[in-house]
Short mmCIF file of C-alpha atoms in Angstrom, two decimals:
data_model
loop_
_atom_site.label_atom_id
_atom_site.label_comp_id
_atom_site.label_asym_id
_atom_site.label_seq_id
_atom_site.Cartn_x
_atom_site.Cartn_y
_atom_site.Cartn_z
CA GLY A 13 20.41 14.31 -7.63
CA PHE A 14 16.73 13.54 -7.49
CA ALA A 15 13.42 15.18 -6.85
CA ALA A 16 10.38 13.52 -5.34
CA LEU A 17 6.84 13.45 -6.62
CA PHE A 18 4.05 12.94 -4.12
CA PHE A 19 0.79 11.86 -5.68
CA PHE A 20 -2.59 11.48 -4.05
CA ALA A 21 -4.82 10.70 -7.03
CA GLN A 22 -8.52 10.15 -6.62
CA VAL A 23 -11.02 9.10 -9.26
CA ARG A 24 -11.60 12.61 -10.62
CA ALA A 25 -9.64 15.79 -11.40
CA GLU A 26 -6.06 16.79 -10.59
CA LEU A 27 -4.29 19.66 -8.86
CA LEU A 28 -0.55 20.08 -9.28
CA GLU A 29 1.76 22.33 -7.27
CA ARG A 30 5.57 22.53 -7.42
CA TRP A 31 7.70 23.26 -4.38
CA ALA A 32 11.31 22.58 -5.40
CA PRO A 33 12.86 20.09 -5.18
CA TRP A 34 9.60 18.30 -4.42
CA ILE A 35 6.56 17.97 -6.65
CA PHE A 36 3.21 17.39 -4.97
CA GLY A 37 0.28 15.99 -6.95
CA VAL A 38 -3.13 15.99 -5.33
CA GLY A 39 -6.35 14.51 -6.68
CA ILE A 40 -9.58 16.29 -5.81
CA VAL A 41 -13.17 15.23 -6.42
CA LEU A 42 -15.32 17.71 -8.30
CA THR A 43 -19.09 17.97 -8.30
CA ALA A 44 -19.36 16.07 -11.59
CA ALA A 45 -20.81 12.57 -11.39
CA VAL A 46 -18.37 9.74 -10.71
CA LEU A 47 -17.71 7.67 -13.83
CA GLY A 48 -18.48 3.97 -13.76
CA ILE A 49 -20.86 3.90 -10.81
CA GLY A 50 -20.92 0.40 -9.36
CA ASP A 51 -18.17 -0.83 -11.70
CA ILE A 52 -14.78 -1.34 -10.04
CA GLU A 53 -13.02 -1.97 -13.36
CA ILE A 54 -14.11 1.33 -14.93
CA GLN A 55 -13.32 3.31 -11.78
CA THR A 56 -9.92 1.62 -11.42
CA ASP A 57 -9.08 2.50 -15.02
CA HIS A 58 -9.92 6.18 -14.48
CA ALA A 59 -8.08 6.38 -11.14
CA PHE A 60 -4.85 5.00 -12.59
CA ARG A 61 -5.17 7.03 -15.77
CA ASN A 62 -5.30 10.17 -13.60
CA LEU A 63 -2.28 9.01 -11.63
CA ASP A 64 -0.40 8.45 -14.90
CA THR A 65 -1.31 11.99 -15.99
CA LEU A 66 0.00 13.47 -12.76
CA LEU A 67 3.28 11.61 -13.03
CA ARG A 68 3.84 12.96 -16.54
CA ALA A 69 2.87 16.48 -15.44
CA GLY A 70 5.60 16.27 -12.78
CA GLY A 71 8.25 15.34 -15.31
CA GLY A 72 8.19 11.60 -14.61
CA ASP A 73 6.28 8.53 -15.71
CA ARG A 74 5.02 5.27 -14.21
CA ASN A 75 8.62 4.08 -13.82
CA SER A 76 9.19 6.98 -11.38
CA LEU A 77 6.59 5.58 -8.99
CA MET A 78 8.26 4.12 -5.89
CA ARG A 79 5.21 3.71 -3.65
CA GLN A 80 1.58 3.28 -4.70
CA ASN A 81 -1.31 2.49 -2.36
CA THR A 82 -4.82 1.47 -3.35
CA PHE A 83 -7.84 2.08 -1.12
CA PHE A 84 -11.02 0.32 -2.17
CA ARG A 85 -14.54 -0.31 -0.90
CA PHE A 86 -15.74 -3.89 -0.79
CA PHE A 87 -17.81 -5.76 1.79
CA GLY A 88 -17.51 -9.35 0.60
CA GLN A 89 -15.98 -12.16 2.63
CA GLY A 90 -13.70 -15.15 2.13
CA ARG A 91 -12.49 -15.93 -1.37
CA GLU A 92 -14.66 -13.08 -2.72
CA VAL A 93 -12.10 -10.65 -1.29
CA THR A 94 -9.19 -12.03 -3.31
CA ASP A 95 -11.36 -12.41 -6.43
CA TYR A 96 -12.39 -8.74 -6.22
CA TRP A 97 -8.77 -7.61 -5.72
CA GLU A 98 -7.62 -9.69 -8.71
CA LYS A 99 -10.36 -8.25 -10.93
CA MET A 100 -9.33 -4.72 -9.94
CA THR A 101 -5.63 -5.51 -10.25
CA ASN A 102 -5.91 -6.88 -13.77
CA VAL A 103 -6.96 -3.33 -14.72
CA ARG A 104 -4.27 -1.73 -12.55
CA ARG A 105 -1.57 -3.72 -14.33
CA ARG A 106 -2.25 -1.83 -17.57
CA TYR A 107 -0.77 1.25 -15.88
CA MET A 108 1.94 -0.34 -13.74
CA SER A 109 5.64 -0.37 -14.55
CA VAL A 110 7.53 -3.67 -14.71
CA PRO A 111 8.75 -4.14 -12.06
CA SER A 112 6.07 -2.20 -10.21
CA ALA A 113 6.08 0.31 -7.38
CA ALA A 114 5.89 -1.02 -3.83
CA GLY A 115 2.53 -0.51 -2.20
CA ALA A 116 -0.41 -1.61 -0.08
CA GLY A 117 -3.99 -2.70 -0.80
CA LEU A 118 -6.52 -1.60 1.82
CA ARG A 119 -10.26 -2.07 2.13
CA ILE A 120 -12.12 0.79 3.75
CA THR A 121 -15.74 1.55 4.61
CA GLY A 122 -16.21 4.34 2.09
CA PHE A 123 -15.22 7.69 0.60
CA PRO A 124 -16.63 11.24 0.82
CA ASN A 125 -18.50 10.54 -2.41
CA SER A 126 -20.64 7.47 -1.74
CA SER A 127 -20.40 6.37 -5.41
CA GLU A 128 -16.63 5.97 -5.31
CA LEU A 129 -15.21 2.46 -5.07
CA ILE A 130 -11.48 3.24 -5.28
CA GLN A 131 -8.88 5.92 -4.65
CA VAL A 132 -5.14 5.65 -5.24
CA GLU A 133 -2.10 7.51 -3.98
CA GLY A 134 1.58 7.31 -4.76
CA ILE A 135 5.06 8.71 -4.32
CA GLY A 136 7.28 9.11 -7.36
CA VAL A 137 10.97 9.94 -7.33
CA LEU A 138 12.87 11.27 -10.33
CA GLY A 139 16.21 9.59 -10.89
CA GLU A 140 17.73 6.41 -12.26
CA ASP A 141 19.96 5.39 -9.33
CA LYS A 142 17.53 2.98 -7.72
CA GLN A 143 17.65 -0.54 -6.29
CA ARG A 144 14.76 -2.97 -6.24
CA LEU A 145 14.38 -4.67 -2.85
CA GLN A 146 13.01 -8.15 -3.52
CA PRO A 147 14.11 -10.81 -0.99
CA ASP A 148 14.06 -14.53 -1.77
CA ASN A 149 11.67 -16.84 0.10
CA HIS A 150 9.25 -14.01 0.78
CA TRP A 151 5.46 -13.80 0.74
CA ASP A 152 4.00 -13.28 -2.73
CA TRP A 153 0.79 -12.17 -4.44
CA SER A 154 -2.09 -14.40 -5.58
CA ILE A 155 -1.55 -13.58 -9.27
CA PRO A 156 1.65 -15.31 -10.45
CA ASN A 157 4.43 -13.55 -12.39
CA THR A 158 3.12 -10.05 -11.70
CA GLN A 159 6.51 -8.39 -11.16
CA PHE A 160 5.09 -6.60 -8.12
CA THR A 161 7.76 -5.21 -5.81
CA GLN A 162 8.40 -5.39 -2.05
CA GLY A 163 10.49 -2.23 -1.85
CA TRP A 164 12.77 0.31 -3.53
CA ARG A 165 15.85 2.23 -2.50
CA ILE A 166 16.64 5.43 -4.41
CA GLY A 167 19.27 7.89 -3.28
CA LYS A 168 18.95 8.30 0.48
CA LEU A 169 15.32 7.17 0.48
CA ALA A 170 13.87 3.69 0.87
CA PHE A 171 10.23 2.71 0.38
CA ILE A 172 9.08 -0.59 1.89
CA GLY A 173 5.77 -1.75 0.47
CA GLY A 174 2.95 -2.98 2.66
CA GLN A 175 4.04 -6.25 4.26
CA ILE A 176 1.52 -8.93 5.21
CA SER A 177 1.63 -12.26 7.04
CA ALA A 178 1.18 -14.60 4.07
CA ASP A 179 2.79 -17.44 2.14
CA ASN A 180 4.01 -17.40 -1.46
CA LYS A 181 0.42 -17.56 -2.75
CA ALA A 182 -0.96 -14.75 -0.56
CA LYS A 183 -2.65 -17.13 1.87
CA ALA A 184 -2.71 -15.70 5.38
CA VAL A 185 -0.27 -17.21 7.90
CA GLY A 186 -1.33 -17.03 11.54
CA LYS A 187 -4.84 -16.65 12.93
CA ASP A 188 -4.13 -14.09 15.67
CA MET A 189 -2.85 -10.53 15.69
CA GLU A 190 0.35 -11.28 17.60
CA THR A 191 1.51 -13.95 15.15
CA GLN A 192 0.67 -11.91 12.07
CA THR A 193 2.26 -8.74 13.44
CA ARG A 194 5.51 -10.53 14.28
CA ASN A 195 5.61 -12.12 10.81
CA VAL A 196 5.06 -8.72 9.20
CA PHE A 197 7.91 -7.08 11.12
CA GLN A 198 10.19 -9.97 10.17
CA PHE A 199 9.29 -9.45 6.50
CA ILE A 200 10.03 -5.72 6.84
CA ARG A 201 13.42 -6.62 8.31
CA LYS A 202 14.18 -8.82 5.28
CA VAL A 203 13.24 -6.10 2.79
CA LEU A 204 15.34 -3.53 4.65
CA ALA A 205 18.31 -5.90 4.63
CA GLU A 206 18.14 -6.13 0.82
CA GLY A 207 19.06 -2.45 0.76
CA GLY A 208 21.74 -2.71 3.45
CA LEU A 209 19.38 -1.22 6.02
CA ASP A 210 17.86 -2.21 9.36
CA GLU A 211 15.23 -0.97 11.80
CA SER A 212 17.45 1.88 12.99
CA ASP A 213 17.09 3.45 9.53
CA VAL A 214 13.29 3.53 9.64
CA ILE A 215 11.79 6.95 10.39
CA LYS A 216 8.10 6.29 9.66
CA LEU A 217 5.73 3.32 9.90
CA TYR A 218 2.17 3.14 8.60
CA ILE A 219 0.26 0.41 10.43
CA TYR A 220 -3.09 -0.69 8.99
CA TYR A 221 -5.02 -3.17 11.13
CA HIS A 222 -8.41 -4.87 11.25
CA ALA A 223 -10.02 -4.95 14.69
CA PRO A 224 -13.74 -5.72 14.94
CA GLY A 225 -15.47 -5.39 18.28
CA ASP A 226 -15.96 -2.73 20.92
CA TRP A 227 -13.44 -0.10 22.00
CA ASN A 228 -11.95 -2.34 24.67
CA GLN A 229 -11.22 -5.03 22.08
CA ILE A 230 -9.73 -2.44 19.75
CA ALA A 231 -7.50 -1.16 22.58
CA GLU A 232 -6.33 -4.72 23.27
CA THR A 233 -5.47 -5.15 19.60
CA ARG A 234 -3.46 -1.94 19.56
CA ALA A 235 -1.63 -3.00 22.74
CA THR A 236 -0.65 -6.30 21.08
CA ILE A 237 0.69 -4.51 18.00
CA ASP A 238 2.64 -2.03 20.17
CA ARG A 239 4.16 -4.82 22.25
CA VAL A 240 5.39 -6.73 19.20
CA GLN A 241 6.65 -3.54 17.57
CA ARG A 242 8.89 -2.92 20.60
CA GLU A 243 10.60 -6.27 19.95
CA PHE A 244 11.92 -4.84 16.68
CA TYR A 245 12.25 -1.09 17.28
CA ALA A 246 14.22 0.27 20.21
CA ASP A 247 13.80 3.82 21.49
CA PRO A 248 13.78 6.27 19.91
CA ALA A 249 11.22 4.43 17.79
CA PRO A 250 10.07 5.66 14.36
CA ALA A 251 7.03 7.88 14.02
CA VAL A 252 3.89 5.78 13.58
CA THR A 253 0.49 6.35 12.01
CA SER A 254 -2.01 3.58 12.87
CA ILE A 255 -5.24 3.27 10.90
CA ARG A 256 -8.06 0.80 11.51
CA VAL A 257 -9.37 -0.54 8.19
CA SER A 258 -12.15 -2.84 7.01
CA GLY A 259 -9.76 -5.38 5.53
CA PHE A 260 -7.03 -6.04 3.00
CA ALA A 261 -6.44 -7.39 -0.50
CA PHE A 262 -6.63 -11.01 0.65
CA GLU A 263 -8.90 -12.86 3.05
CA ASP A 264 -8.00 -13.60 6.69
CA LEU A 265 -5.33 -10.90 6.97
CA LEU A 266 -5.36 -8.83 10.15
CA ILE A 267 -2.54 -6.32 9.61
CA GLU A 268 -0.41 -4.68 6.92
CA ILE A 269 2.56 -2.39 7.63
CA GLU A 270 4.63 -0.20 5.31
#
C-alpha cells in the first residue's frame, strides 16, 4: 500500500495535518520578516529546507517527492531568464533526490508578501513500488546531467511533470501558441506511454500559459489551447485548471502543462 503526502511549502513556517491515508503539509507565512530579502539563493535554500522538514514530518523524505513545482518572481528577459533559473536551481539541487521529482518552473508577478521571491509546493507518496517515466529523445533542461525527471508512476497514480516545447538544451521550439501547445501534448503522450498509459487515463491537467495583451487577445490564446487540447483528449475530457503566468524557467516559452 501507499499513502500520499501533499506539500505546499512557502518560504516560512509549516502546518501539518494528517487525514489517513493522506498527509497534507501546508506552508504558511507568518508576520516575521522574510529571510534573504532580494536574494533568490538564500530564499530558495530556506524554501526547500522547509519542504524537506515537512516531508520528514510526514514519515517520508526527499525520495518520496513525486511532484514538485517552483513559483518564482523575476522580470528579466531573454537569456537572463535561464541564467536566473540556473542560479536558483543550483541551490535547489542540494535538496533534490537523484533522480528528482517531476515538476514545473513558473514565473509569476508576485506573492502576498512583496519581499518573497519564491514559493514551492510538492506531492510526496510513501512507497517503494515506483517507476520513473523518462522517454528517450525528449526535451531536456539547460543544465546537463541533472537527473531531473519527466514523470513518475507509483501504485495507481502517475505524475507527469510540466512539459514544455523545447529541444534537448531547453531552447524553445515554435514561436506561436498553437505549435508549442501541440508539441507539449505530444510530449505528455510520450511520458504517459512510458508508464503504459494514454490520454484516457488522465483525470487532471494544469495548463500554465503566457498571454500578454488585452482580454480579447487572452481569449484568443485560450481558444487556441482548447482547440489543440481537443485533438488529444476526447470527451469526457479531464478536469482542467488554466493559469496565466508571467513566464517560465526558460526564455521564449509560451506554455507548460502538467
